[in-house]
Amino acid sequence: MRHFLDLHTLPPEELRGILTQAAAMKTARTGLPRGTVDDGAPFEGRMVALIFEKPSTRTRVSFDVGARQLGGQTLVLSGKDMQLGHGETIADTARVLSRYVDLIMIRTFEEQTLVELAAHSAVPVINGLTDASHPCQIMADILTFEEHRGPITGAKVVWAGDGNNVCTSFLHAAGQFGFDLTFTGPEVLDPNPDAVAFARGRGVTVTIERDPLKAAEGADLIVTDTWLSMHDPESARQRRHALLRPYQVNNALMAATGRETLFMHCLPAHRGEEATDTVMDGPHSVIFDEAENRLHAQKAIMRWCLRL
């Protein structure tokens, strides 16, 4: 069974193979209408379940379009549709869905929901996001970086802001792909220590630097994410703004790198908060390439899961 749950649980050569296939499939589609099915329709006759306990734009559209481009069909289910873990157990839901579909993608809150679903599923499960990690996003980010700058091995990536679930997956990727990562943000929002330990254990440098301008020196890529969750109360929003304002990605921070540094944001963004418009729309921003590459990376992930 090939589940795609977290980057640090898979062999690096498997991750590299997924990216190689993603790049090849993207090239093969150059100039084709979005609805054109990929050559050979590898998912013909296959059904993909897309479960969303959390709302989504990019994850929903990219997985839905991706499965269709591969020649398959999709079944989109919301948390309201399923009441996952409320009434019927997650284990029983996994057993039932496995009788109907060939592949399951889930975007959920608790990591344990993902783990339990995979443990009892008879078909592959993909982590579309949990509160703990976001591996599909980072596969798209690596694909995007390498399109613009070549191999990411040996590069310096700077994460600015909140050491959240996306940051955790970037740390996993640092260990797997061999690039250094500097985190700059308030201590109370430091990244997951287990993810830091994993990356360091794979021989890469992980640095915690409170001064954002110093952290940015020599960076090949600066990444940030939204400061706020849609579930945060107003009081929490005000505290987070006060904590994170010094770590905004702006022209001064980009200039402090001293080089032609790429900028990424997984979106959606609160423009003028975690990053300014001049950076997001600037010449070094690749945020929309990054968004597009969710489609190509996830198609390759789905094919890897089904060995196609």
Short mmCIF file of C-alpha atoms in Angstrom, two decimals:
data_model
loop_
_atom_site.label_atom_id
_atom_site.label_comp_id
_atom_site.label_asym_id
_atom_site.label_seq_id
_atom_site.Cartn_x
_atom_site.Cartn_y
_atom_site.Cartn_z
CA MET A 1 0.00 0.00 0.00
CA ARG A 2 1.44 3.36 -1.01
CA HIS A 3 0.04 6.12 1.22
CA PHE A 4 1.35 9.68 0.80
CA LEU A 5 1.12 10.96 4.37
CA ASP A 6 4.27 12.94 5.20
CA LEU A 7 7.51 13.76 3.42
CA HIS A 8 9.78 12.44 6.15
CA THR A 9 8.20 8.97 6.02
CA LEU A 10 9.14 8.27 2.39
CA PRO A 11 12.51 7.46 0.79
CA PRO A 12 14.10 10.55 -0.84
CA GLU A 13 14.47 8.70 -4.14
CA GLU A 14 10.71 8.12 -4.25
CA LEU A 15 10.05 11.82 -3.69
CA ARG A 16 12.54 12.72 -6.41
CA GLY A 17 10.84 10.28 -8.78
CA ILE A 18 7.48 11.94 -8.13
CA LEU A 19 8.93 15.35 -8.99
CA THR A 20 10.55 14.03 -12.15
CA GLN A 21 7.23 12.61 -13.31
CA ALA A 22 5.41 15.84 -12.37
CA ALA A 23 7.78 17.91 -14.50
CA ALA A 24 7.44 15.51 -17.44
CA MET A 25 3.64 15.52 -17.28
CA LYS A 26 3.57 19.32 -17.09
CA THR A 27 5.77 19.58 -20.18
CA ALA A 28 3.64 17.06 -22.06
CA ARG A 29 0.52 19.20 -21.51
CA THR A 30 2.02 22.40 -22.94
CA GLY A 31 -0.58 24.15 -25.08
CA LEU A 32 -3.38 21.65 -24.39
CA PRO A 33 -6.83 22.75 -23.15
CA ARG A 34 -7.27 22.15 -19.42
CA GLY A 35 -9.91 19.50 -20.00
CA THR A 36 -7.79 17.35 -22.28
CA VAL A 37 -7.11 13.91 -20.82
CA ASP A 38 -3.44 12.92 -20.49
CA ASP A 39 -2.03 10.52 -23.05
CA GLY A 40 -3.04 6.97 -22.17
CA ALA A 41 -5.66 8.09 -19.62
CA PRO A 42 -3.89 6.22 -16.78
CA PHE A 43 -6.82 6.68 -14.38
CA GLU A 44 -9.50 5.47 -16.77
CA GLY A 45 -12.15 3.62 -14.80
CA ARG A 46 -10.79 4.83 -11.45
CA MET A 47 -12.65 6.81 -8.79
CA VAL A 48 -10.93 9.28 -6.44
CA ALA A 49 -12.63 10.41 -3.20
CA LEU A 50 -11.77 13.96 -2.12
CA ILE A 51 -12.70 14.60 1.53
CA PHE A 52 -12.70 18.17 2.88
CA GLU A 53 -13.23 18.76 6.57
CA LYS A 54 -11.47 22.10 5.97
CA PRO A 55 -12.59 24.43 3.17
CA SER A 56 -10.28 24.75 0.21
CA THR A 57 -9.77 26.39 -3.16
CA ARG A 58 -6.42 25.22 -4.54
CA THR A 59 -6.49 21.75 -2.98
CA ARG A 60 -10.01 21.00 -4.16
CA VAL A 61 -9.62 22.33 -7.69
CA SER A 62 -6.12 20.93 -8.27
CA PHE A 63 -6.99 17.41 -7.12
CA ASP A 64 -10.32 17.42 -8.94
CA VAL A 65 -8.87 18.70 -12.22
CA GLY A 66 -5.81 16.48 -11.82
CA ALA A 67 -7.82 13.28 -11.43
CA ARG A 68 -9.95 14.22 -14.44
CA GLN A 69 -6.90 15.01 -16.57
CA LEU A 70 -5.59 11.55 -15.69
CA GLY A 71 -8.84 10.11 -17.03
CA GLY A 72 -10.48 9.34 -13.70
CA GLN A 73 -13.59 10.50 -11.88
CA THR A 74 -13.94 12.29 -8.55
CA LEU A 75 -16.33 12.17 -5.62
CA VAL A 76 -16.10 15.34 -3.49
CA LEU A 77 -17.27 15.02 0.13
CA SER A 78 -17.38 17.72 2.80
CA GLY A 79 -17.18 17.32 6.55
CA LYS A 80 -20.91 18.05 6.70
CA ASP A 81 -21.58 15.24 4.25
CA MET A 82 -19.64 12.71 6.28
CA GLN A 83 -19.52 13.74 9.94
CA LEU A 84 -16.18 11.95 10.00
CA GLY A 85 -15.57 10.34 13.37
CA HIS A 86 -18.97 11.47 14.69
CA GLY A 87 -21.33 8.51 14.79
CA GLU A 88 -19.50 6.12 12.49
CA THR A 89 -15.87 5.63 13.42
CA ILE A 90 -13.06 6.78 11.14
CA ALA A 91 -11.96 3.16 10.85
CA ASP A 92 -15.38 2.05 9.60
CA THR A 93 -15.54 5.01 7.20
CA ALA A 94 -12.20 3.94 5.77
CA ARG A 95 -13.39 0.36 5.33
CA VAL A 96 -16.58 1.48 3.59
CA LEU A 97 -14.94 4.03 1.26
CA SER A 98 -12.37 1.43 0.26
CA ARG A 99 -15.20 -0.62 -1.28
CA TYR A 100 -16.28 2.31 -3.47
CA VAL A 101 -13.15 4.17 -4.59
CA ASP A 102 -9.58 3.55 -5.70
CA LEU A 103 -7.87 6.44 -3.91
CA ILE A 104 -8.69 8.81 -1.02
CA MET A 105 -7.41 12.34 -0.48
CA ILE A 106 -8.32 14.00 2.82
CA ARG A 107 -7.91 17.59 4.03
CA THR A 108 -8.60 17.57 7.75
CA PHE A 109 -7.73 19.02 11.14
CA GLU A 110 -6.25 16.37 13.41
CA GLU A 111 -3.30 14.36 12.14
CA GLN A 112 -4.74 11.34 13.95
CA THR A 113 -7.74 11.39 11.62
CA LEU A 114 -5.39 10.99 8.65
CA VAL A 115 -3.38 8.27 10.39
CA GLU A 116 -6.45 6.29 11.40
CA LEU A 117 -8.02 6.60 7.97
CA ALA A 118 -4.85 5.27 6.33
CA ALA A 119 -4.48 2.47 8.88
CA HIS A 120 -7.88 1.02 8.01
CA SER A 121 -8.12 1.86 4.31
CA ALA A 122 -7.67 -0.82 1.66
CA VAL A 123 -6.77 1.89 -0.90
CA PRO A 124 -4.04 4.57 -0.81
CA VAL A 125 -4.63 7.73 1.24
CA ILE A 126 -3.10 11.16 0.48
CA ASN A 127 -2.58 13.91 3.04
CA GLY A 128 -4.16 17.01 1.49
CA LEU A 129 -3.39 18.96 4.69
CA THR A 130 -3.63 18.50 8.45
CA ASP A 131 -2.92 20.85 11.32
CA ALA A 132 0.48 19.11 11.54
CA SER A 133 1.73 19.13 7.92
CA HIS A 134 1.08 19.96 4.26
CA PRO A 135 3.33 17.72 2.13
CA CYS A 136 1.56 18.18 -1.22
CA GLN A 137 2.16 21.92 -1.05
CA ILE A 138 5.88 21.50 -0.49
CA MET A 139 6.22 19.06 -3.38
CA ALA A 140 4.75 21.80 -5.58
CA ASP A 141 7.13 24.33 -4.03
CA ILE A 142 10.21 22.20 -4.75
CA LEU A 143 8.99 21.69 -8.32
CA THR A 144 8.57 25.46 -8.70
CA PHE A 145 11.98 26.32 -7.25
CA GLU A 146 13.74 23.85 -9.53
CA GLU A 147 11.92 25.20 -12.60
CA HIS A 148 13.38 28.64 -11.89
CA ARG A 149 16.71 27.93 -10.23
CA GLY A 150 17.70 24.31 -10.86
CA PRO A 151 18.34 21.68 -8.15
CA ILE A 152 17.38 22.81 -4.67
CA THR A 153 20.11 20.72 -3.02
CA GLY A 154 22.49 23.06 -1.20
CA ALA A 155 20.18 26.08 -1.42
CA LYS A 156 19.27 28.35 1.50
CA VAL A 157 15.55 28.66 2.22
CA VAL A 158 14.26 31.22 4.72
CA TRP A 159 10.89 30.73 6.38
CA ALA A 160 9.50 34.01 7.77
CA GLY A 161 6.66 34.19 10.30
CA ASP A 162 4.78 31.34 11.94
CA GLY A 163 6.40 27.90 12.25
CA ASN A 164 3.16 26.22 11.25
CA ASN A 165 2.19 23.01 9.45
CA VAL A 166 3.57 24.21 6.10
CA CYS A 167 6.85 25.11 7.80
CA THR A 168 6.95 21.60 9.28
CA SER A 169 6.73 20.05 5.82
CA PHE A 170 9.42 22.44 4.54
CA LEU A 171 11.71 21.15 7.30
CA HIS A 172 10.93 17.58 6.29
CA ALA A 173 11.76 18.52 2.70
CA ALA A 174 15.04 20.13 3.77
CA GLY A 175 16.16 16.82 5.21
CA GLN A 176 14.96 14.83 2.21
CA PHE A 177 16.25 17.10 -0.57
CA GLY A 178 19.38 18.43 1.15
CA PHE A 179 18.85 22.18 1.49
CA ASP A 180 19.40 24.44 4.51
CA LEU A 181 16.52 26.23 6.21
CA THR A 182 16.55 29.33 8.39
CA PHE A 183 13.48 30.14 10.46
CA THR A 184 12.87 33.74 11.45
CA GLY A 185 9.92 34.47 13.67
CA PRO A 186 8.89 34.98 17.30
CA GLU A 187 9.98 32.31 19.77
CA VAL A 188 6.40 31.49 20.75
CA LEU A 189 5.77 30.42 17.13
CA ASP A 190 8.95 28.39 16.64
CA PRO A 191 8.69 25.40 14.29
CA ASN A 192 7.97 21.83 15.39
CA PRO A 193 11.09 20.62 17.26
CA ASP A 194 10.70 17.08 15.89
CA ALA A 195 10.76 18.44 12.34
CA VAL A 196 13.83 20.52 13.16
CA ALA A 197 15.52 17.43 14.62
CA PHE A 198 14.64 15.37 11.54
CA ALA A 199 16.22 17.88 9.17
CA ARG A 200 19.33 18.27 11.28
CA GLY A 201 19.58 14.51 11.60
CA ARG A 202 19.78 14.29 7.80
CA GLY A 203 22.84 16.55 7.83
CA VAL A 204 21.39 19.91 6.78
CA THR A 205 21.68 23.19 8.67
CA VAL A 206 18.58 24.49 10.42
CA THR A 207 19.01 27.94 11.95
CA ILE A 208 16.71 29.92 14.23
CA GLU A 209 17.39 33.64 13.74
CA ARG A 210 15.20 36.30 15.39
CA ASP A 211 16.56 39.17 13.28
CA PRO A 212 14.74 38.85 9.93
CA LEU A 213 17.24 40.98 8.00
CA LYS A 214 20.12 38.84 9.21
CA ALA A 215 18.18 35.66 8.48
CA ALA A 216 17.57 36.77 4.90
CA GLU A 217 21.25 37.20 4.00
CA GLY A 218 22.21 34.94 1.12
CA ALA A 219 18.76 33.36 0.79
CA ASP A 220 17.83 31.64 -2.46
CA LEU A 221 14.17 31.50 -1.47
CA ILE A 222 12.01 33.31 1.07
CA VAL A 223 8.72 31.69 2.04
CA THR A 224 5.89 32.89 4.24
CA ASP A 225 2.31 31.95 5.01
CA THR A 226 -0.78 33.62 6.38
CA TRP A 227 -0.48 34.81 9.95
CA LEU A 228 -4.08 33.95 10.74
CA SER A 229 -6.36 30.97 10.74
CA MET A 230 -9.99 31.43 9.71
CA HIS A 231 -10.87 29.97 13.13
CA ASP A 232 -8.86 32.51 15.19
CA PRO A 233 -10.92 34.81 17.45
CA GLU A 234 -10.36 38.54 17.10
CA SER A 235 -8.24 38.73 20.26
CA ALA A 236 -5.89 36.09 18.87
CA ARG A 237 -5.68 37.95 15.57
CA GLN A 238 -4.53 41.13 17.30
CA ARG A 239 -1.88 39.27 19.31
CA ARG A 240 -0.58 37.50 16.21
CA HIS A 241 -0.33 40.75 14.26
CA ALA A 242 1.73 42.30 17.05
CA LEU A 243 4.02 39.24 17.22
CA LEU A 244 4.51 38.80 13.50
CA ARG A 245 4.62 42.34 12.13
CA PRO A 246 8.45 42.50 12.32
CA TYR A 247 8.60 39.41 10.06
CA GLN A 248 6.59 40.79 7.17
CA VAL A 249 8.17 40.01 3.79
CA ASN A 250 8.67 43.43 2.20
CA ASN A 251 11.12 45.11 -0.13
CA ALA A 252 13.63 45.66 2.67
CA LEU A 253 13.67 41.97 3.57
CA MET A 254 14.03 40.89 -0.06
CA ALA A 255 16.86 43.41 -0.58
CA ALA A 256 18.65 42.05 2.51
CA THR A 257 19.25 38.75 0.71
CA GLY A 258 21.82 40.40 -1.52
CA ARG A 259 20.81 38.24 -4.48
CA GLU A 260 18.04 37.39 -6.94
CA THR A 261 15.88 35.63 -4.38
CA LEU A 262 12.61 33.89 -5.18
CA PHE A 263 9.49 34.54 -3.09
CA MET A 264 6.79 31.96 -2.36
CA HIS A 265 3.49 31.94 -0.50
CA CYS A 266 1.15 28.93 -0.60
CA LEU A 267 -1.95 31.20 -0.66
CA PRO A 268 -4.48 32.42 0.20
CA ALA A 269 -2.68 35.57 1.33
CA HIS A 270 -3.70 38.50 3.47
CA ARG A 271 -2.01 41.09 1.31
CA GLY A 272 -0.30 43.84 3.28
CA GLU A 273 0.07 41.61 6.31
CA GLU A 274 2.52 38.71 5.94
CA ALA A 275 3.76 40.11 2.61
CA THR A 276 3.38 43.39 0.76
CA ASP A 277 1.82 43.76 -2.68
CA THR A 278 5.16 44.94 -4.08
CA VAL A 279 6.72 41.59 -3.14
CA MET A 280 3.77 39.39 -4.07
CA ASP A 281 3.43 41.02 -7.49
CA GLY A 282 7.13 41.70 -7.90
CA PRO A 283 9.63 40.21 -10.36
CA HIS A 284 10.89 37.53 -7.98
CA SER A 285 7.47 36.26 -6.90
CA VAL A 286 6.55 32.82 -8.23
CA ILE A 287 3.36 32.41 -6.24
CA PHE A 288 1.13 31.66 -9.22
CA ASP A 289 3.59 29.18 -10.74
CA GLU A 290 3.60 27.63 -7.27
CA ALA A 291 -0.21 27.46 -7.26
CA GLU A 292 -0.31 25.89 -10.73
CA ASN A 293 2.27 23.31 -9.75
CA ARG A 294 -0.06 21.92 -7.09
CA LEU A 295 -1.88 20.36 -10.06
CA HIS A 296 1.17 18.74 -11.61
CA ALA A 297 2.79 17.60 -8.35
CA GLN A 298 -0.43 16.04 -7.09
CA LYS A 299 -1.08 14.24 -10.35
CA ALA A 300 2.33 12.63 -9.95
CA ILE A 301 1.56 11.80 -6.31
CA MET A 302 -1.71 10.13 -7.29
CA ARG A 303 0.04 8.11 -9.99
CA TRP A 304 2.76 7.10 -7.53
CA CYS A 305 0.14 5.91 -5.04
CA LEU A 306 -1.50 3.70 -7.67
CA ARG A 307 1.81 2.68 -9.30
CA LEU A 308 0.73 4.05 -12.68
#
